[in-house]
Amino acid sequence: MFLTRFLGKRSSQPSEVKIELEHDVYLAQNGDLDVRNQLIARYTPFISQVASKVCKRFIDPSRDDEFSVAMEAFDEAINKYAAGKGSSFLSFADLVIRRRTIDFIRKEARHRGQLSLEQTLEGEEESELSPIETQASIQQYQLDYEASLRKEEIDHYKEKLKEFDIDLMDLPEISPKHADARQNAIQVARTLASNQRLATLFKEKKKLPMKELMNEVEVSRKTVERNRNYIVAIILLLMEDYHYLQSYLQLDEKGG
């Protein structure tokens, strides 16, 4: 609940501030180092907070490697952010920081495990693990790592849904029963998510901009109203950088 309120406050900042932030990101992407450094300095508390949430402990910027990883991730987010996708910069940066921090933690844990194994086997002529067992261990690590990323995406998605009073567990119930109805709803969601003006209205008002949206789609207003929560859920899925969730749900051009 706390995280939901936190994200809600962050995403409800005045539109002027959002525009200024995205303009600064644009300048940084185009080589303005002063603006880039100002962005990093201004959002250092945000960077530290996201890293702390992932690590579930306070991250000390002066000594914790996780903070350096999070700072680099924020810089990466500046480089890769695309305003036209609809997701706010801070929401995008949140995901990038989470992913890179988890990646670092996993690699460190794996490295420590390898060191422990090497120390245990020191002086022995050959490892107790066969090549097959070693390969299986690596594969299991990759599966665990991807599972963590999926969990982070799901947790983030749940928080975004709550901003619209939608519970993740209710999605099967609100999904249209017929395939053609689902495809129509997904197409409405795609139309809004790909239209920067509509996406901006959606984020600012925290609801579907019905008047403007109906000028862009071919389905009836009644149909959109009936499937409102499902459409909102798909919009959020499309607007955010949910690599694993989008792949899992297979939201291709035909719907899904």
mmCIF file of C-alpha atoms in Angstrom:
data_model
loop_
_atom_site.group_PDB
_atom_site.id
_atom_site.type_symbol
_atom_site.label_atom_id
_atom_site.label_comp_id
_atom_site.label_asym_id
_atom_site.label_seq_id
_atom_site.Cartn_x
_atom_site.Cartn_y
_atom_site.Cartn_z
ATOM 1 C CA MET A 1 0.000 0.000 0.000
ATOM 2 C CA PHE A 2 2.858 2.322 0.807
ATOM 3 C CA LEU A 3 4.475 1.694 -2.568
ATOM 4 C CA THR A 4 1.201 2.348 -4.326
ATOM 5 C CA ARG A 5 0.874 5.712 -2.607
ATOM 6 C CA PHE A 6 4.489 6.487 -3.373
ATOM 7 C CA LEU A 7 4.111 5.767 -7.081
ATOM 8 C CA GLY A 8 0.816 7.608 -7.150
ATOM 9 C CA LYS A 9 2.384 10.746 -5.733
ATOM 10 C CA ARG A 10 5.283 10.496 -8.098
ATOM 11 C CA SER A 11 3.115 10.064 -11.180
ATOM 12 C CA SER A 12 0.705 12.812 -10.127
ATOM 13 C CA GLN A 13 3.345 15.540 -10.171
ATOM 14 C CA PRO A 14 2.274 18.691 -12.079
ATOM 15 C CA SER A 15 2.380 18.299 -15.863
ATOM 16 C CA GLU A 16 4.780 21.256 -16.082
ATOM 17 C CA VAL A 17 7.299 19.352 -13.979
ATOM 18 C CA LYS A 18 6.865 16.254 -16.143
ATOM 19 C CA ILE A 19 7.388 18.278 -19.300
ATOM 20 C CA GLU A 20 10.478 19.923 -17.834
ATOM 21 C CA LEU A 21 11.896 16.549 -16.769
ATOM 22 C CA GLU A 22 11.348 14.976 -20.180
ATOM 23 C CA HIS A 23 12.880 18.038 -21.827
ATOM 24 C CA ASP A 24 15.949 17.691 -19.613
ATOM 25 C CA VAL A 25 16.191 13.999 -20.503
ATOM 26 C CA TYR A 26 16.009 14.960 -24.181
ATOM 27 C CA LEU A 27 18.833 17.481 -23.737
ATOM 28 C CA ALA A 28 20.944 14.918 -21.885
ATOM 29 C CA GLN A 29 20.373 12.362 -24.622
ATOM 30 C CA ASN A 30 21.629 14.882 -27.121
ATOM 31 C CA GLY A 31 24.936 15.546 -25.411
ATOM 32 C CA ASP A 32 24.281 18.178 -22.726
ATOM 33 C CA LEU A 33 26.538 16.833 -19.955
ATOM 34 C CA ASP A 34 25.643 19.628 -17.537
ATOM 35 C CA VAL A 35 21.947 18.740 -17.721
ATOM 36 C CA ARG A 36 22.768 15.025 -17.405
ATOM 37 C CA ASN A 37 24.824 15.633 -14.255
ATOM 38 C CA GLN A 38 22.072 17.861 -12.840
ATOM 39 C CA LEU A 39 19.496 15.125 -13.461
ATOM 40 C CA ILE A 40 21.614 12.525 -11.696
ATOM 41 C CA ALA A 41 22.256 14.858 -8.744
ATOM 42 C CA ARG A 42 18.593 15.895 -8.481
ATOM 43 C CA TYR A 43 17.324 12.312 -8.495
ATOM 44 C CA THR A 44 20.001 10.748 -6.313
ATOM 45 C CA PRO A 45 17.469 10.228 -3.466
ATOM 46 C CA PHE A 46 15.127 8.511 -5.939
ATOM 47 C CA ILE A 47 17.957 6.274 -7.186
ATOM 48 C CA SER A 48 18.931 5.331 -3.636
ATOM 49 C CA GLN A 49 15.317 4.655 -2.682
ATOM 50 C CA VAL A 50 14.693 2.294 -5.607
ATOM 51 C CA ALA A 51 17.921 0.390 -4.903
ATOM 52 C CA SER A 52 16.982 0.149 -1.228
ATOM 53 C CA LYS A 53 13.573 -1.298 -2.129
ATOM 54 C CA VAL A 54 15.221 -3.985 -4.241
ATOM 55 C CA CYS A 55 17.818 -4.837 -1.589
ATOM 56 C CA LYS A 56 15.289 -4.528 1.263
ATOM 57 C CA ARG A 57 17.785 -2.511 3.306
ATOM 58 C CA PHE A 58 19.205 0.987 3.452
ATOM 59 C CA ILE A 59 21.731 1.610 0.679
ATOM 60 C CA ASP A 60 24.635 3.836 1.711
ATOM 61 C CA PRO A 61 25.748 5.869 -1.343
ATOM 62 C CA SER A 62 29.225 6.252 0.136
ATOM 63 C CA ARG A 63 30.041 2.561 0.450
ATOM 64 C CA ASP A 64 27.481 0.212 -1.146
ATOM 65 C CA ASP A 65 28.267 -1.074 -4.628
ATOM 66 C CA GLU A 66 24.541 -1.413 -5.281
ATOM 67 C CA PHE A 67 24.261 2.367 -5.282
ATOM 68 C CA SER A 68 26.907 2.681 -7.995
ATOM 69 C CA VAL A 69 25.039 0.076 -10.034
ATOM 70 C CA ALA A 70 21.788 2.004 -9.537
ATOM 71 C CA MET A 71 23.462 5.260 -10.600
ATOM 72 C CA GLU A 72 24.744 3.628 -13.787
ATOM 73 C CA ALA A 73 21.273 2.218 -14.402
ATOM 74 C CA PHE A 74 19.734 5.690 -14.070
ATOM 75 C CA ASP A 75 22.270 6.989 -16.592
ATOM 76 C CA GLU A 76 21.324 4.085 -18.871
ATOM 77 C CA ALA A 77 17.654 4.988 -18.473
ATOM 78 C CA ILE A 78 18.427 8.524 -19.643
ATOM 79 C CA ASN A 79 20.021 7.113 -22.785
ATOM 80 C CA LYS A 80 17.266 4.622 -23.594
ATOM 81 C CA TYR A 81 14.112 6.497 -22.590
ATOM 82 C CA ALA A 82 11.621 7.109 -25.405
ATOM 83 C CA ALA A 83 8.935 9.644 -24.517
ATOM 84 C CA GLY A 84 6.637 8.510 -27.310
ATOM 85 C CA LYS A 85 6.034 5.124 -25.655
ATOM 86 C CA GLY A 86 3.845 6.756 -23.007
ATOM 87 C CA SER A 87 5.675 5.592 -19.900
ATOM 88 C CA SER A 88 6.947 8.395 -17.662
ATOM 89 C CA PHE A 89 10.718 8.715 -17.360
ATOM 90 C CA LEU A 90 10.742 7.983 -13.633
ATOM 91 C CA SER A 91 8.635 4.873 -14.113
ATOM 92 C CA PHE A 92 11.013 3.690 -16.831
ATOM 93 C CA ALA A 93 14.067 4.520 -14.709
ATOM 94 C CA ASP A 94 12.527 2.629 -11.782
ATOM 95 C CA LEU A 95 12.357 -0.550 -13.862
ATOM 96 C CA VAL A 96 15.874 -0.185 -15.271
ATOM 97 C CA ILE A 97 17.354 0.382 -11.800
ATOM 98 C CA ARG A 98 15.484 -2.614 -10.399
ATOM 99 C CA ARG A 99 16.670 -4.878 -13.190
ATOM 100 C CA ARG A 100 20.308 -3.822 -13.066
ATOM 101 C CA THR A 101 20.430 -4.031 -9.268
ATOM 102 C CA ILE A 102 18.931 -7.525 -9.264
ATOM 103 C CA ASP A 103 21.387 -8.529 -11.994
ATOM 104 C CA PHE A 104 24.282 -7.286 -9.854
ATOM 105 C CA ILE A 105 23.030 -9.073 -6.732
ATOM 106 C CA ARG A 106 22.590 -12.331 -8.609
ATOM 107 C CA LYS A 107 26.031 -12.151 -10.172
ATOM 108 C CA GLU A 108 27.642 -11.345 -6.839
ATOM 109 C CA ALA A 109 25.865 -14.261 -5.177
ATOM 110 C CA ARG A 110 26.927 -16.580 -7.960
ATOM 111 C CA HIS A 111 30.519 -15.284 -7.794
ATOM 112 C CA ARG A 112 30.658 -15.847 -4.051
ATOM 113 C CA GLY A 113 29.372 -19.347 -4.578
ATOM 114 C CA GLN A 114 32.101 -20.042 -7.123
ATOM 115 C CA LEU A 115 34.764 -18.685 -4.792
ATOM 116 C CA SER A 116 33.463 -20.844 -1.976
ATOM 117 C CA LEU A 117 33.579 -23.881 -4.225
ATOM 118 C CA GLU A 118 37.115 -23.098 -5.374
ATOM 119 C CA GLN A 119 38.286 -22.669 -1.801
ATOM 120 C CA THR A 120 36.658 -25.959 -0.797
ATOM 121 C CA LEU A 121 38.298 -27.787 -3.680
ATOM 122 C CA GLU A 122 41.682 -26.130 -3.266
ATOM 123 C CA GLY A 123 44.387 -28.782 -3.505
ATOM 124 C CA GLU A 124 42.091 -31.364 -5.070
ATOM 125 C CA GLU A 125 42.840 -32.542 -8.578
ATOM 126 C CA GLU A 126 39.324 -32.283 -9.966
ATOM 127 C CA SER A 127 35.942 -30.793 -9.105
ATOM 128 C CA GLU A 128 33.255 -32.816 -7.395
ATOM 129 C CA LEU A 129 30.758 -31.401 -9.893
ATOM 130 C CA SER A 130 30.516 -33.098 -13.265
ATOM 131 C CA PRO A 131 30.200 -30.967 -16.418
ATOM 132 C CA ILE A 132 26.526 -31.927 -16.598
ATOM 133 C CA GLU A 133 25.942 -30.838 -12.990
ATOM 134 C CA THR A 134 27.812 -27.587 -13.615
ATOM 135 C CA GLN A 135 25.699 -26.835 -16.694
ATOM 136 C CA ALA A 136 22.530 -27.649 -14.775
ATOM 137 C CA SER A 137 23.595 -25.250 -12.035
ATOM 138 C CA ILE A 138 24.145 -22.457 -14.563
ATOM 139 C CA GLN A 139 20.763 -23.118 -16.168
ATOM 140 C CA GLN A 140 19.066 -23.048 -12.777
ATOM 141 C CA TYR A 141 20.754 -19.736 -12.004
ATOM 142 C CA GLN A 142 19.395 -18.270 -15.249
ATOM 143 C CA LEU A 143 15.895 -19.540 -14.473
ATOM 144 C CA ASP A 144 16.037 -18.069 -10.955
ATOM 145 C CA TYR A 145 17.296 -14.756 -12.315
ATOM 146 C CA GLU A 146 14.540 -14.488 -14.923
ATOM 147 C CA ALA A 147 11.966 -15.447 -12.293
ATOM 148 C CA SER A 148 13.160 -12.530 -10.154
ATOM 149 C CA LEU A 149 12.806 -10.115 -13.051
ATOM 150 C CA ARG A 150 9.310 -11.383 -13.771
ATOM 151 C CA LYS A 151 8.384 -10.939 -10.120
ATOM 152 C CA GLU A 152 9.688 -7.367 -10.157
ATOM 153 C CA GLU A 153 7.632 -6.627 -13.268
ATOM 154 C CA ILE A 154 4.522 -8.178 -11.722
ATOM 155 C CA ASP A 155 4.962 -6.195 -8.492
ATOM 156 C CA HIS A 156 5.428 -2.984 -10.467
ATOM 157 C CA TYR A 157 2.396 -3.791 -12.645
ATOM 158 C CA LYS A 158 0.254 -4.433 -9.555
ATOM 159 C CA GLU A 159 1.201 -1.016 -8.212
ATOM 160 C CA LYS A 160 0.274 0.701 -11.483
ATOM 161 C CA LEU A 161 -3.057 -1.157 -11.614
ATOM 162 C CA LYS A 162 -3.924 -0.034 -8.085
ATOM 163 C CA GLU A 163 -3.646 3.581 -9.211
ATOM 164 C CA PHE A 164 -6.749 2.817 -11.292
ATOM 165 C CA ASP A 165 -8.476 0.778 -8.564
ATOM 166 C CA ILE A 166 -7.819 -2.490 -10.405
ATOM 167 C CA ASP A 167 -6.652 -5.633 -8.630
ATOM 168 C CA LEU A 168 -4.331 -7.931 -10.548
ATOM 169 C CA MET A 169 -6.261 -10.971 -9.317
ATOM 170 C CA ASP A 170 -9.445 -9.609 -10.924
ATOM 171 C CA LEU A 171 -8.008 -9.534 -14.466
ATOM 172 C CA PRO A 172 -9.321 -12.993 -15.460
ATOM 173 C CA GLU A 173 -12.819 -11.928 -14.398
ATOM 174 C CA ILE A 174 -12.807 -8.631 -16.287
ATOM 175 C CA SER A 175 -11.369 -10.146 -19.464
ATOM 176 C CA PRO A 176 -13.910 -10.277 -22.317
ATOM 177 C CA LYS A 177 -15.121 -13.829 -22.800
ATOM 178 C CA HIS A 178 -15.094 -13.864 -26.614
ATOM 179 C CA ALA A 179 -11.881 -13.680 -28.640
ATOM 180 C CA ASP A 180 -13.149 -10.962 -30.994
ATOM 181 C CA ALA A 181 -14.187 -8.790 -28.032
ATOM 182 C CA ARG A 182 -10.714 -9.186 -26.497
ATOM 183 C CA GLN A 183 -9.070 -8.282 -29.789
ATOM 184 C CA ASN A 184 -11.243 -5.176 -30.099
ATOM 185 C CA ALA A 185 -10.397 -4.117 -26.545
ATOM 186 C CA ILE A 186 -6.685 -4.697 -27.121
ATOM 187 C CA GLN A 187 -6.840 -2.649 -30.311
ATOM 188 C CA VAL A 188 -8.445 0.225 -28.387
ATOM 189 C CA ALA A 189 -5.629 -0.044 -25.824
ATOM 190 C CA ARG A 190 -3.016 -0.036 -28.590
ATOM 191 C CA THR A 191 -4.586 3.028 -30.175
ATOM 192 C CA LEU A 192 -4.359 4.997 -26.938
ATOM 193 C CA ALA A 193 -0.888 3.770 -25.941
ATOM 194 C CA SER A 194 0.569 4.667 -29.349
ATOM 195 C CA ASN A 195 -0.998 8.139 -29.436
ATOM 196 C CA GLN A 196 1.112 10.541 -27.397
ATOM 197 C CA ARG A 197 -1.721 13.041 -26.887
ATOM 198 C CA LEU A 198 -4.149 10.380 -25.674
ATOM 199 C CA ALA A 199 -1.486 8.717 -23.544
ATOM 200 C CA THR A 200 -0.692 12.031 -21.853
ATOM 201 C CA LEU A 201 -4.369 12.659 -21.093
ATOM 202 C CA PHE A 202 -4.695 9.118 -19.749
ATOM 203 C CA LYS A 203 -1.744 9.542 -17.377
ATOM 204 C CA GLU A 204 -2.784 12.993 -16.177
ATOM 205 C CA LYS A 205 -6.492 12.261 -15.637
ATOM 206 C CA LYS A 206 -6.012 8.677 -14.404
ATOM 207 C CA LYS A 207 -8.890 7.566 -16.608
ATOM 208 C CA LEU A 208 -9.725 6.915 -20.232
ATOM 209 C CA PRO A 209 -10.137 10.195 -22.178
ATOM 210 C CA MET A 210 -13.410 8.979 -23.654
ATOM 211 C CA LYS A 211 -14.285 11.982 -25.811
ATOM 212 C CA GLU A 212 -10.902 12.083 -27.515
ATOM 213 C CA LEU A 213 -10.542 8.299 -27.656
ATOM 214 C CA MET A 214 -13.876 7.749 -29.402
ATOM 215 C CA ASN A 215 -12.642 9.900 -32.299
ATOM 216 C CA GLU A 216 -9.805 7.432 -32.872
ATOM 217 C CA VAL A 217 -11.486 4.026 -32.558
ATOM 218 C CA GLU A 218 -14.223 2.205 -34.446
ATOM 219 C CA VAL A 219 -15.953 0.481 -31.528
ATOM 220 C CA SER A 220 -18.921 1.922 -29.669
ATOM 221 C CA ARG A 221 -18.634 3.964 -26.494
ATOM 222 C CA LYS A 222 -20.794 1.390 -24.724
ATOM 223 C CA THR A 223 -18.322 -1.362 -25.617
ATOM 224 C CA VAL A 224 -15.379 0.675 -24.334
ATOM 225 C CA GLU A 225 -17.214 1.499 -21.105
ATOM 226 C CA ARG A 226 -18.125 -2.154 -20.568
ATOM 227 C CA ASN A 227 -14.490 -3.240 -20.928
ATOM 228 C CA ARG A 228 -12.935 -0.161 -19.293
ATOM 229 C CA ASN A 229 -10.842 -1.968 -16.666
ATOM 230 C CA TYR A 230 -9.572 -4.550 -19.129
ATOM 231 C CA ILE A 231 -8.578 -1.821 -21.597
ATOM 232 C CA VAL A 232 -6.826 0.154 -18.850
ATOM 233 C CA ALA A 233 -4.940 -2.960 -17.763
ATOM 234 C CA ILE A 234 -3.717 -3.573 -21.311
ATOM 235 C CA ILE A 235 -2.767 0.096 -21.761
ATOM 236 C CA LEU A 236 -0.579 -0.038 -18.662
ATOM 237 C CA LEU A 237 0.990 -3.255 -19.896
ATOM 238 C CA LEU A 238 1.819 -1.647 -23.241
ATOM 239 C CA MET A 239 3.027 1.696 -21.899
ATOM 240 C CA GLU A 240 5.501 0.313 -19.401
ATOM 241 C CA ASP A 241 8.734 -1.512 -20.225
ATOM 242 C CA TYR A 242 7.474 -4.954 -19.207
ATOM 243 C CA HIS A 243 9.673 -7.174 -21.336
ATOM 244 C CA TYR A 244 8.802 -10.468 -19.669
ATOM 245 C CA LEU A 245 5.100 -9.802 -19.113
ATOM 246 C CA GLN A 246 4.532 -8.653 -22.684
ATOM 247 C CA SER A 247 6.382 -11.689 -24.011
ATOM 248 C CA TYR A 248 4.464 -14.051 -21.722
ATOM 249 C CA LEU A 249 1.061 -12.626 -22.641
ATOM 250 C CA GLN A 250 1.980 -12.522 -26.359
ATOM 251 C CA LEU A 251 0.187 -9.294 -27.157
ATOM 252 C CA ASP A 252 0.866 -9.474 -30.859
ATOM 253 C CA GLU A 253 -0.845 -7.502 -33.593
ATOM 254 C CA LYS A 254 -3.765 -9.958 -33.663
ATOM 255 C CA GLY A 255 -4.492 -9.533 -29.986
ATOM 256 C CA GLY A 256 -4.035 -12.323 -27.433
#
